Short mmCIF file of C-alpha atoms in Angstrom, two decimals:
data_model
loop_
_atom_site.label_atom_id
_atom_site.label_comp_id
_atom_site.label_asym_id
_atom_site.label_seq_id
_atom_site.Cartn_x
_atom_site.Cartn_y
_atom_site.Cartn_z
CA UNK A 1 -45.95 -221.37 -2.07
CA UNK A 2 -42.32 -220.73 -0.87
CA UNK A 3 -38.64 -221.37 -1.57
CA UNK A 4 -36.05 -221.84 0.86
CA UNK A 5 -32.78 -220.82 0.64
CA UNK A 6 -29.65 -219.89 2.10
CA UNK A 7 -28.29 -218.71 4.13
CA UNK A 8 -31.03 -219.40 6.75
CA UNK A 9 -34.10 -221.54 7.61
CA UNK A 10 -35.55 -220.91 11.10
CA UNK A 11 -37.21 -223.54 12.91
CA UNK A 12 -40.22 -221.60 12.92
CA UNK A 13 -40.63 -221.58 9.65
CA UNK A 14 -39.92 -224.70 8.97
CA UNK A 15 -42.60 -226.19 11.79
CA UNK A 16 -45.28 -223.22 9.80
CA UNK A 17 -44.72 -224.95 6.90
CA UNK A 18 -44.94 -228.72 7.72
CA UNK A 19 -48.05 -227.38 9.76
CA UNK A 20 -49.91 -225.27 6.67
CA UNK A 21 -48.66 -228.36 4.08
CA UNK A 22 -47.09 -225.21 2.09
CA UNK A 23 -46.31 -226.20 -1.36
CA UNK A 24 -41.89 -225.79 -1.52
CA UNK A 25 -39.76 -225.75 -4.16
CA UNK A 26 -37.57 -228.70 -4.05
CA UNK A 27 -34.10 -227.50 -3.73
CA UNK A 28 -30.66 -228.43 -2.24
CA UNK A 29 -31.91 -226.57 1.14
CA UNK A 30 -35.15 -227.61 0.92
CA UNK A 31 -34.70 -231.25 0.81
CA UNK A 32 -31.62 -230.59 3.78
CA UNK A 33 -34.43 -229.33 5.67
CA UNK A 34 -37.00 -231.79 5.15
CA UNK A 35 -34.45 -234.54 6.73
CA UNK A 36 -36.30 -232.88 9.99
CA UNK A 37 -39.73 -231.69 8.81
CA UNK A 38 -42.32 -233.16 6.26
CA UNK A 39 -42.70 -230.69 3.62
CA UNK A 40 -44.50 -230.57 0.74
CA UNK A 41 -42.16 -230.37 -2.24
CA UNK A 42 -42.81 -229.79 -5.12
CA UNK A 43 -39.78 -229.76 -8.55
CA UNK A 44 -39.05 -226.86 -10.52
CA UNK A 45 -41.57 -227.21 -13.50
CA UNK A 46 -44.87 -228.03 -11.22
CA UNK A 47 -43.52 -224.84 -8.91
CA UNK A 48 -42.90 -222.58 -11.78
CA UNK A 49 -46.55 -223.91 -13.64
CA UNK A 50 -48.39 -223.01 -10.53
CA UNK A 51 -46.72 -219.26 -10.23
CA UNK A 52 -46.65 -218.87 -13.78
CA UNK A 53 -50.64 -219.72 -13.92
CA UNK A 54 -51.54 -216.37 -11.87
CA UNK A 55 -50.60 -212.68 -12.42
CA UNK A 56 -49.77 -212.69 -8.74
CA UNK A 57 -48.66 -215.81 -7.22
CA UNK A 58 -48.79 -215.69 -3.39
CA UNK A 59 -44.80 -216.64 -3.34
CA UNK A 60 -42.56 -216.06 -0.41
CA UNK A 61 -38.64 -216.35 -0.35
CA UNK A 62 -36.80 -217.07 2.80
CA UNK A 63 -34.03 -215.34 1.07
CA UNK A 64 -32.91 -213.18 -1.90
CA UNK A 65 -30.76 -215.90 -3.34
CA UNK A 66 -33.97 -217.29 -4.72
CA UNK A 67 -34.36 -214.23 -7.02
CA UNK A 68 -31.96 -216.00 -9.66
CA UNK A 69 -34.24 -219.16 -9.97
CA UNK A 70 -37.20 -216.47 -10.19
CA UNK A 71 -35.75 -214.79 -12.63
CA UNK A 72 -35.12 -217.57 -14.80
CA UNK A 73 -38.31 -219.85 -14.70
CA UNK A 74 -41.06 -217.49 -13.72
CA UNK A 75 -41.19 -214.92 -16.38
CA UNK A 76 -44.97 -215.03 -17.48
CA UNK A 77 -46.05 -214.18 -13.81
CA UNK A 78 -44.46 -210.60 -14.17
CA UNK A 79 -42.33 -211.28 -10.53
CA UNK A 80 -38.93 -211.13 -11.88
CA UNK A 81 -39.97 -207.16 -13.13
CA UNK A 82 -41.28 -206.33 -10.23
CA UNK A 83 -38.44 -207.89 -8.33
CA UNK A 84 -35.89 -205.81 -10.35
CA UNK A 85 -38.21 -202.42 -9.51
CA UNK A 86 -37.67 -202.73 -6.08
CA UNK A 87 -34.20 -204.59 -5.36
CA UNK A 88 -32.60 -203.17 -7.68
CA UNK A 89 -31.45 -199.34 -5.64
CA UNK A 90 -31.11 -196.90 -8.98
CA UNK A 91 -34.38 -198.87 -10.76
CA UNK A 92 -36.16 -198.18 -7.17
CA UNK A 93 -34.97 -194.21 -6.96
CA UNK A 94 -36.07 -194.16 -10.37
CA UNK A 95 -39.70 -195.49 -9.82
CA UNK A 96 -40.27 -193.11 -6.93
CA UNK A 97 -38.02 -190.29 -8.62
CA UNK A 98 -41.88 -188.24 -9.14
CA UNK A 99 -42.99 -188.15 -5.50
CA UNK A 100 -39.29 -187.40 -4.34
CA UNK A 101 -38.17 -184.81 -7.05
CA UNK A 102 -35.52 -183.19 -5.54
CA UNK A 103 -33.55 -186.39 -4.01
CA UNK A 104 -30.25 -186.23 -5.92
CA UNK A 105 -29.04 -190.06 -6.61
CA UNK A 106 -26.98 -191.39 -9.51
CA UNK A 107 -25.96 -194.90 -10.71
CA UNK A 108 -22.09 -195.54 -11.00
CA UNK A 109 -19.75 -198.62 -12.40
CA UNK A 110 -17.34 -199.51 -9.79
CA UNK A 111 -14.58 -198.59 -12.10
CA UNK A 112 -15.72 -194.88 -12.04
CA UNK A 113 -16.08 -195.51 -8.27
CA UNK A 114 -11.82 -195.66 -8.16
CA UNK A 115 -11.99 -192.07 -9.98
CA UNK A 116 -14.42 -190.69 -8.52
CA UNK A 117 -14.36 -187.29 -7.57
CA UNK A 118 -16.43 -186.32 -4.48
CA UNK A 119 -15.80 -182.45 -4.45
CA UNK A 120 -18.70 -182.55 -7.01
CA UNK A 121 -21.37 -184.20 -5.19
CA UNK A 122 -23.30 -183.11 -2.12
CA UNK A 123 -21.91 -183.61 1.18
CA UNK A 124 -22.83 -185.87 3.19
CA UNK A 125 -23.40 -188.89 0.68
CA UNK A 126 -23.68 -192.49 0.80
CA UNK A 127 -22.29 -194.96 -1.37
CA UNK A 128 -23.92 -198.58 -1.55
CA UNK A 129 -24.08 -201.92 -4.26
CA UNK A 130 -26.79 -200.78 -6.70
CA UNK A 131 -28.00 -204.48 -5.47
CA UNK A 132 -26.51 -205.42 -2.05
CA UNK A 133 -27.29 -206.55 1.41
CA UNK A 134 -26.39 -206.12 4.99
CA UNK A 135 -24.33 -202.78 5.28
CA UNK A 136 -22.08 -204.39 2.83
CA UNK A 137 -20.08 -202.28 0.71
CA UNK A 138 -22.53 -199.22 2.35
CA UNK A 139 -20.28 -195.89 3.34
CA UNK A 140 -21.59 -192.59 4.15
CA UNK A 141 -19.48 -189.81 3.54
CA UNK A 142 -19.70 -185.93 5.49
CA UNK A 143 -16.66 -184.25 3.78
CA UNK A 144 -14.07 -185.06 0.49
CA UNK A 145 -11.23 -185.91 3.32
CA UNK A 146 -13.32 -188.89 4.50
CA UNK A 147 -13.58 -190.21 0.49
CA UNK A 148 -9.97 -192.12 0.15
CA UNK A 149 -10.68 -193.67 3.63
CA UNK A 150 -14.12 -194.86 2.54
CA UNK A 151 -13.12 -196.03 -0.87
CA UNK A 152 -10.55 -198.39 0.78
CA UNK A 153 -12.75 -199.55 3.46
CA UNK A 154 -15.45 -200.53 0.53
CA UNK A 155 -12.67 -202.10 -2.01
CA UNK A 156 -11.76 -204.19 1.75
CA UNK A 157 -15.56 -205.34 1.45
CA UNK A 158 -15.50 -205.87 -2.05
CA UNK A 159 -12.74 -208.46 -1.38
CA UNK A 160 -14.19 -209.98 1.98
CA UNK A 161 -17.96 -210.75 0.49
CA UNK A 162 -17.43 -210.25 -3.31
CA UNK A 163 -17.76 -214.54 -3.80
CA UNK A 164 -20.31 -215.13 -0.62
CA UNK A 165 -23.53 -214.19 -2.27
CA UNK A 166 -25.10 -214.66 -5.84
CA UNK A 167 -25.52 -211.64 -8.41
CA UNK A 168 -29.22 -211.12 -7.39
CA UNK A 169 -28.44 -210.60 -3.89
CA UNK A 170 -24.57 -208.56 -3.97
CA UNK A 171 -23.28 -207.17 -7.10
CA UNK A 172 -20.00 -205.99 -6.70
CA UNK A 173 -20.09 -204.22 -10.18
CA UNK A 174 -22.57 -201.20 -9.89
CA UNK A 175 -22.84 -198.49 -7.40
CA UNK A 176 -25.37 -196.17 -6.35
CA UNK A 177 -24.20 -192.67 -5.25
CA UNK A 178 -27.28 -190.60 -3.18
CA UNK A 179 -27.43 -187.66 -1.07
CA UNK A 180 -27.34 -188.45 3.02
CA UNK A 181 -31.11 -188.98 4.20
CA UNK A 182 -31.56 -187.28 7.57
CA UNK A 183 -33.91 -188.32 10.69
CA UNK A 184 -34.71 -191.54 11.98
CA UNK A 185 -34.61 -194.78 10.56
CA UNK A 186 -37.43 -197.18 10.59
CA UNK A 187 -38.08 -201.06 9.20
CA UNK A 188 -41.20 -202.99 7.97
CA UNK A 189 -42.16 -205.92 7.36
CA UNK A 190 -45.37 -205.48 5.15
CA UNK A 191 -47.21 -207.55 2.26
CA UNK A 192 -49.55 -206.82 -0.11
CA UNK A 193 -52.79 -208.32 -0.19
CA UNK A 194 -55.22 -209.49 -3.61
CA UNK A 195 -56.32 -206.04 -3.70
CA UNK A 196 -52.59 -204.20 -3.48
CA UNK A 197 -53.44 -203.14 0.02
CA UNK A 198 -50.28 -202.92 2.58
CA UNK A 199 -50.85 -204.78 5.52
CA UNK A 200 -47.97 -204.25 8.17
CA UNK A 201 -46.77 -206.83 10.08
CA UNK A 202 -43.96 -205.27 12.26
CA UNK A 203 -42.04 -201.81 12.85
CA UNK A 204 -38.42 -201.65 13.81
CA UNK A 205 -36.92 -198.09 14.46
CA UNK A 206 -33.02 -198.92 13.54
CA UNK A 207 -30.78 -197.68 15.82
CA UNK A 208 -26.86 -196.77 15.07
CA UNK A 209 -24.18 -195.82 17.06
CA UNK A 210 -22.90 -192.69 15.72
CA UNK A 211 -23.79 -190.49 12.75
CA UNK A 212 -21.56 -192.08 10.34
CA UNK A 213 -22.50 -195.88 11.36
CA UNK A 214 -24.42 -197.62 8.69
CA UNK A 215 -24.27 -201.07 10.54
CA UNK A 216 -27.07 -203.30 10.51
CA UNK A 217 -26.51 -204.22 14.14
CA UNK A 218 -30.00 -203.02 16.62
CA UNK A 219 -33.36 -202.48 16.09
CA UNK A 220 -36.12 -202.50 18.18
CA UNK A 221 -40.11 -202.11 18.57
CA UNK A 222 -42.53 -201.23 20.82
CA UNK A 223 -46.20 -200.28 21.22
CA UNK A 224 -45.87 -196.49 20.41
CA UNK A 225 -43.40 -197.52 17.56
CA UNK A 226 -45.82 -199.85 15.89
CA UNK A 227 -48.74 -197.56 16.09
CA UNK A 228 -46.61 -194.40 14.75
CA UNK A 229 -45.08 -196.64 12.46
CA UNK A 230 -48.56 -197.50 11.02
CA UNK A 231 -49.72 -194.00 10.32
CA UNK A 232 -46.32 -193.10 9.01
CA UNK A 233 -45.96 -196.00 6.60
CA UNK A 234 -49.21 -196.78 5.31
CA UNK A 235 -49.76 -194.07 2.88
CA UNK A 236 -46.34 -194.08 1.11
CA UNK A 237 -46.09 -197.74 1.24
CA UNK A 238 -49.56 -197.73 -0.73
CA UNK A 239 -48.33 -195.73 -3.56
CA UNK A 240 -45.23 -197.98 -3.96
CA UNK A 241 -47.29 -200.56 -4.31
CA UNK A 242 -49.29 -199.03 -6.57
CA UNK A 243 -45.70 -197.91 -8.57
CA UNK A 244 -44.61 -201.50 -8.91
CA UNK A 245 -47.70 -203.19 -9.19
CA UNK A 246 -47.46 -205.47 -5.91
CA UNK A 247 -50.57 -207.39 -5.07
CA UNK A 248 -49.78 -210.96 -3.03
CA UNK A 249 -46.72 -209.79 -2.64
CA UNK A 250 -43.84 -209.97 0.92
CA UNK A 251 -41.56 -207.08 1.06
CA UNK A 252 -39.01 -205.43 4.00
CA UNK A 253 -38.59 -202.07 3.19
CA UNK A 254 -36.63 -199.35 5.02
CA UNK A 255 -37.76 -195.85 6.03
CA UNK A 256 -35.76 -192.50 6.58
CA UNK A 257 -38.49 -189.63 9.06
CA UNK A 258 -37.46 -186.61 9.29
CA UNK A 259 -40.20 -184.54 10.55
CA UNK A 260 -42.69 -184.71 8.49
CA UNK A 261 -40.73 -185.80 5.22
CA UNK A 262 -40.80 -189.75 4.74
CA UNK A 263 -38.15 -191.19 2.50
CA UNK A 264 -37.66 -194.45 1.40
CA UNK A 265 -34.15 -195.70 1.71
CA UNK A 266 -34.09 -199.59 -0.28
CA UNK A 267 -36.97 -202.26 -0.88
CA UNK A 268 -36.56 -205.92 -0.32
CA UNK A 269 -38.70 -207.55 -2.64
CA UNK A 270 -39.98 -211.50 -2.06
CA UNK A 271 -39.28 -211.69 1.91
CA UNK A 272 -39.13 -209.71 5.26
CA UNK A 273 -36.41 -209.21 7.73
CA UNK A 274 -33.44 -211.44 6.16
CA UNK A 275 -31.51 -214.02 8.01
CA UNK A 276 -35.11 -215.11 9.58
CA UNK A 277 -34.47 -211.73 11.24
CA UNK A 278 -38.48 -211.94 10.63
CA UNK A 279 -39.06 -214.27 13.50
CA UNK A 280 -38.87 -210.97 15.71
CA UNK A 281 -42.35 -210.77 15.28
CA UNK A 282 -42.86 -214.13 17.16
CA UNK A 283 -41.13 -213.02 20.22
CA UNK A 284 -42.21 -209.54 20.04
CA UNK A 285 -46.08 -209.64 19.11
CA UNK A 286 -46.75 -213.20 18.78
CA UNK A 287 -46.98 -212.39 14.97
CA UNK A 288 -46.16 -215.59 12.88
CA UNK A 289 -45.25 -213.61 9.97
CA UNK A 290 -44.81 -215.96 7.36
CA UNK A 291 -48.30 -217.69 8.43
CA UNK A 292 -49.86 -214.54 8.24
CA UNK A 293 -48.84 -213.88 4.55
CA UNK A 294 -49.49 -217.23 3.44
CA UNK A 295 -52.66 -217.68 5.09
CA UNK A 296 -53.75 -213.82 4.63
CA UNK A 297 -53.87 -212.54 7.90
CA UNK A 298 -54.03 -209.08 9.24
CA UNK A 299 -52.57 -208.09 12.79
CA UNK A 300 -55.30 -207.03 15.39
CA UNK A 301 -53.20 -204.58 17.12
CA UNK A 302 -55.43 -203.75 20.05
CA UNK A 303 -55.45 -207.11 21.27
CA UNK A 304 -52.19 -208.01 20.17
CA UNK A 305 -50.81 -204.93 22.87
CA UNK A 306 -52.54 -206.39 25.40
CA UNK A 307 -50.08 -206.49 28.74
CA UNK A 308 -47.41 -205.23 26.46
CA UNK A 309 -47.86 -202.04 26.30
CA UNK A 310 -44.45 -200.70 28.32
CA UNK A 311 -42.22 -203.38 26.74
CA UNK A 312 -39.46 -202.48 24.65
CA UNK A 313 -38.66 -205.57 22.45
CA UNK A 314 -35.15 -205.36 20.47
CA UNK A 315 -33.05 -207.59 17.77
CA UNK A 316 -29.34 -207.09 18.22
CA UNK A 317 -27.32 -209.16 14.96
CA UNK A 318 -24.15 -209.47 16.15
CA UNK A 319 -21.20 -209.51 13.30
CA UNK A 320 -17.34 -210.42 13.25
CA UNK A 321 -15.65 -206.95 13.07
CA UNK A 322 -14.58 -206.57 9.07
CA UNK A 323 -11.20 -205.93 9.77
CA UNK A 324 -10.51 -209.63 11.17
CA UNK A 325 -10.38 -212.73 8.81
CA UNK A 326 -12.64 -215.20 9.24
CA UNK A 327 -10.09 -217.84 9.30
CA UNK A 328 -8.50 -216.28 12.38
CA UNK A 329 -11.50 -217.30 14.59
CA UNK A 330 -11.65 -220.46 15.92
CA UNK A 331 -15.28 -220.31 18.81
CA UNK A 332 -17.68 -217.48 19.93
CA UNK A 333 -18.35 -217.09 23.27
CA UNK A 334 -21.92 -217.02 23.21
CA UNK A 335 -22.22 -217.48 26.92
CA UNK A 336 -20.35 -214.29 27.62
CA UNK A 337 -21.82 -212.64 24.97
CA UNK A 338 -24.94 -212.73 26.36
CA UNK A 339 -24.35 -211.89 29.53
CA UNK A 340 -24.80 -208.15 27.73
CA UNK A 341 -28.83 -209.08 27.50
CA UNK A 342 -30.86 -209.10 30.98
CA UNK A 343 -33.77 -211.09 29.42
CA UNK A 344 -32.83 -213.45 26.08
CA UNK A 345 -35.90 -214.76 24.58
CA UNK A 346 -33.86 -216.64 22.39
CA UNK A 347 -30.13 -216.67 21.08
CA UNK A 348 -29.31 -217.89 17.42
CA UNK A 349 -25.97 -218.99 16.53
CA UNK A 350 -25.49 -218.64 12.90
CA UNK A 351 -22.98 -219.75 10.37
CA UNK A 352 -20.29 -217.41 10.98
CA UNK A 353 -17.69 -219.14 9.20
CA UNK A 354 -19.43 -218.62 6.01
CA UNK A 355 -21.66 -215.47 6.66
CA UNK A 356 -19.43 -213.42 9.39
CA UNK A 357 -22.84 -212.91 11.40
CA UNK A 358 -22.28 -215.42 14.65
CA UNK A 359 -25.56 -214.98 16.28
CA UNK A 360 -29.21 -212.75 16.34
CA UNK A 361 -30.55 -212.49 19.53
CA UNK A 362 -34.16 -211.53 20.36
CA UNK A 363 -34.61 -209.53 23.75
CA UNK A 364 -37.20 -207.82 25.96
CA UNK A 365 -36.84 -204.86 28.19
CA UNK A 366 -39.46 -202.54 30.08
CA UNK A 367 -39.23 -199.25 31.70
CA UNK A 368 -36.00 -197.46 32.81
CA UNK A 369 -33.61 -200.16 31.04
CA UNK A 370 -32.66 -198.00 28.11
CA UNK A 371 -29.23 -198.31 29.32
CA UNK A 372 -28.90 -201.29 28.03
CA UNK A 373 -29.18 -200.80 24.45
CA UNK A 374 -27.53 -197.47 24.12
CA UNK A 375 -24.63 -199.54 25.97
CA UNK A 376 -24.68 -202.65 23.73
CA UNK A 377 -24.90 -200.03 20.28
CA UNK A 378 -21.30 -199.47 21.61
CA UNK A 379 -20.61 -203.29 22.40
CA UNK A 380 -17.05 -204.48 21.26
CA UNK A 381 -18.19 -208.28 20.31
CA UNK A 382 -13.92 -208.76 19.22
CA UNK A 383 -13.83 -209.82 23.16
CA UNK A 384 -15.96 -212.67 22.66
CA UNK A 385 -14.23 -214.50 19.73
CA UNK A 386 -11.71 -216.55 20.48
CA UNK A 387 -8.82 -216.58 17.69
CA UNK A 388 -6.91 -219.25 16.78
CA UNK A 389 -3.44 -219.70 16.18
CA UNK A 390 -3.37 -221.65 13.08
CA UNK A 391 -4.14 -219.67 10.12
CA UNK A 392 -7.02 -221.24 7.96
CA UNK A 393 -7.81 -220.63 4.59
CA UNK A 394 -11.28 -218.38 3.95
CA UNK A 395 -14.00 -220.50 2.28
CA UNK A 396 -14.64 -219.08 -1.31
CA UNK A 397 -17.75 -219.96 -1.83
CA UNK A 398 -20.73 -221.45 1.41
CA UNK A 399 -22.39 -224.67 0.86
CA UNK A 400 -25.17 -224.58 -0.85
CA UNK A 401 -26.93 -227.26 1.58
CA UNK A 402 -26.07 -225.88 4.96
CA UNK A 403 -28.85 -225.25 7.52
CA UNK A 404 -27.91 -223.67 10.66
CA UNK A 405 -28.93 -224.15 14.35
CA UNK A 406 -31.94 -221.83 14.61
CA UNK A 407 -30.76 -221.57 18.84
CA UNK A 408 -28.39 -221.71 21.29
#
């Protein structure tokens, strides 16, 4: 079974599920998207008697808004627990507080945030929503001179996305302070089968600019990445999944190596790469990843490598800088903007007006063309919006309905 929700439906998954007949929760976005595709919808009380009948409903969630609904109507299957485990960043330091003793971490209301006092806490830090997403709100800090600076530039975030989001996804109100995790940073997409074994379905390394950038703007995968990224991830993703109980069970979850320490950074319970930031795995690996959760499939990596073994695949998410408002913008120059990529295997615009992220583009490289993502990790994308003169007032709230184009 599966809910949709926003802020985004790709067209692969909505052809996967029309194709599979996958039971979905009818919803405002649901029934927007079966205008296009014949889906099997079911209401809230047959949905929630199905999950609720099992200890551990096979359930997906194209997004994390549909945590509140899961929350409220599917208590007796135990997901809204494990949910709160895992999303929620001080429950999720807490649960893995045994294997990782001497991580220092502490929760904090956003009121103490304004007071805080950094000289007291180990340097470097970073500060992020006890329950967030994107790099919203998320500042790392190397020294108590950067501290006013990054206090402003998260009370300017606070204002931007406080109202774009529900609770379960962005809570403005709690904070988690933790100590700076060095070494490289890694993404999976991975679910947990009947038995609670991790089956993983893609491995991004995440790639930043500079020390102190936290965006969420590059990642990429490759042959060697996968296959380190397998014997790296499997062990410690067992034992979280043996922590929070996850059997039947979709989850993104990101990785800090340094050496041979693994860390985890944050879980994302109920889905895999937001934004259908999943789909990767379609133009990388020919992975379907939502078909292989829902039908219980496991990735035969030999094959799957097959002629692909010196291509570097990458995801660039391409945002509207945070210190221009939204209403300022009147186009994207997506045909400029992609000029930057030497082979596009596909281009998504996405609802900027509402989200700030105007497009996530899917790209393959091979040998010797490195250049081209260290040089687009420094990429300027202000050049390619075109501003408008009129000032329009920023929406408060996105529509609850809207589907976006899944390409260019």
């Amino acid at each position: 079974m599966i809910i949709l929700d926003r802020p985004y439906v790709s067209d692969l998954l909505a052809e996967t599920l029309q194709r599979l007949r996958t039971p979905v929760l009818r919803n405002a976005v649901s029934e927007k998207v079966s205008e296009e595709y014949d889906l099997e919808l079911l209401d809230g009380k047959e949905f929630a008697a199905r999950a609720n009948a099992e200890k551990y409903p096979l359930i997906y969630t194209s997004s994390e808004d549909a945590i509140g609904w899961i929350a409220e109507n599917l208590g007796p299957s135990g997901l809204p627990h494990r949910i709160d485990r895992l999303k929620n960043k001080i429950n999720f330091r807490s649960m893995i507080e045994e294997d990782h003793p001497e991580f220092f971490y502490a929760g904090i209301d956003v009121e103490a945030l304004r007071h805080l006092d950094p000289s007291s806490l180990p340097k470097p830090f970073v500060v992020k929503p006890a329950v967030g997403f994107f790099s919203m709100a998320v500042r790392k800090v190397e020294s108590d001179a950067d501290w006013p600076a990054a206090l402003k530039s998260i009370e300017e975030d606070l204002e931007s996305f406080g109202g774009m989001y529900p609770g379960q996804v962005f809570d403005p109100g709690r904070f988690i302070i933790e100590e700076g995790i060095k070494g490289e940073e890694y993404a999976v997409d991975v679910y947990y089968d009947e038995t609670g074994r991790p089956v993983i379905l893609n491995v991004l390394h995440h790639l930043f600019s500079s020390g102190t950038d936290v965006s969420d703007t590059t990642y990429v995968t490759s042959k060697a990445i996968v296959e380190s990224g397998i014997r790296m991830f499997t062990g410690p993703l067992a034992r979280i999944g043996q922590q929070a109980d996850l059997k039947n069970f979709p989850l993104h979850i990101e990785m800090r190596v340094d050496g041979c320490d693994i860390v985890p950074i944050e879980a994302n319970p109920m889905r895999f790469a937001g934004f259908g930031g999943t789909d990767f795995g379609w133009y990388a690996w020919g992975i379907n990843t939502h078909e292989y959760f829902l039908e219980k499939k496991k990735p035969d990596w030999e094959t799957i490598f097959e002629g692909k073994e010196d291509r570097v695949y990458s995801m660039y998410v391409a945002f509207i800088p945070e210190d221009l408002p939204v209403s300022k913008v009147e186009d994207i120059d997506y045909e400029g903007f992609a000029a930057n990529f030497d082979k596009v295997l596909e281009l998504r615009r996405t609802d900027w007006r509402n989200y700030r992220v105007f497009s996530f583009v899917f790209t393959e490289t091979g040998p010797g063309t490195a250049t081209e993502i260290e040089r687009n990790l420094q990429l300027d994308l202000s050049q390619y919006l075109l501003l408008s003169l009129i000032h329009i007032s920023e929406p408060t709230r996105p529509p609850s309905t809207s589907r976006m184009p899944s390409s260019a």
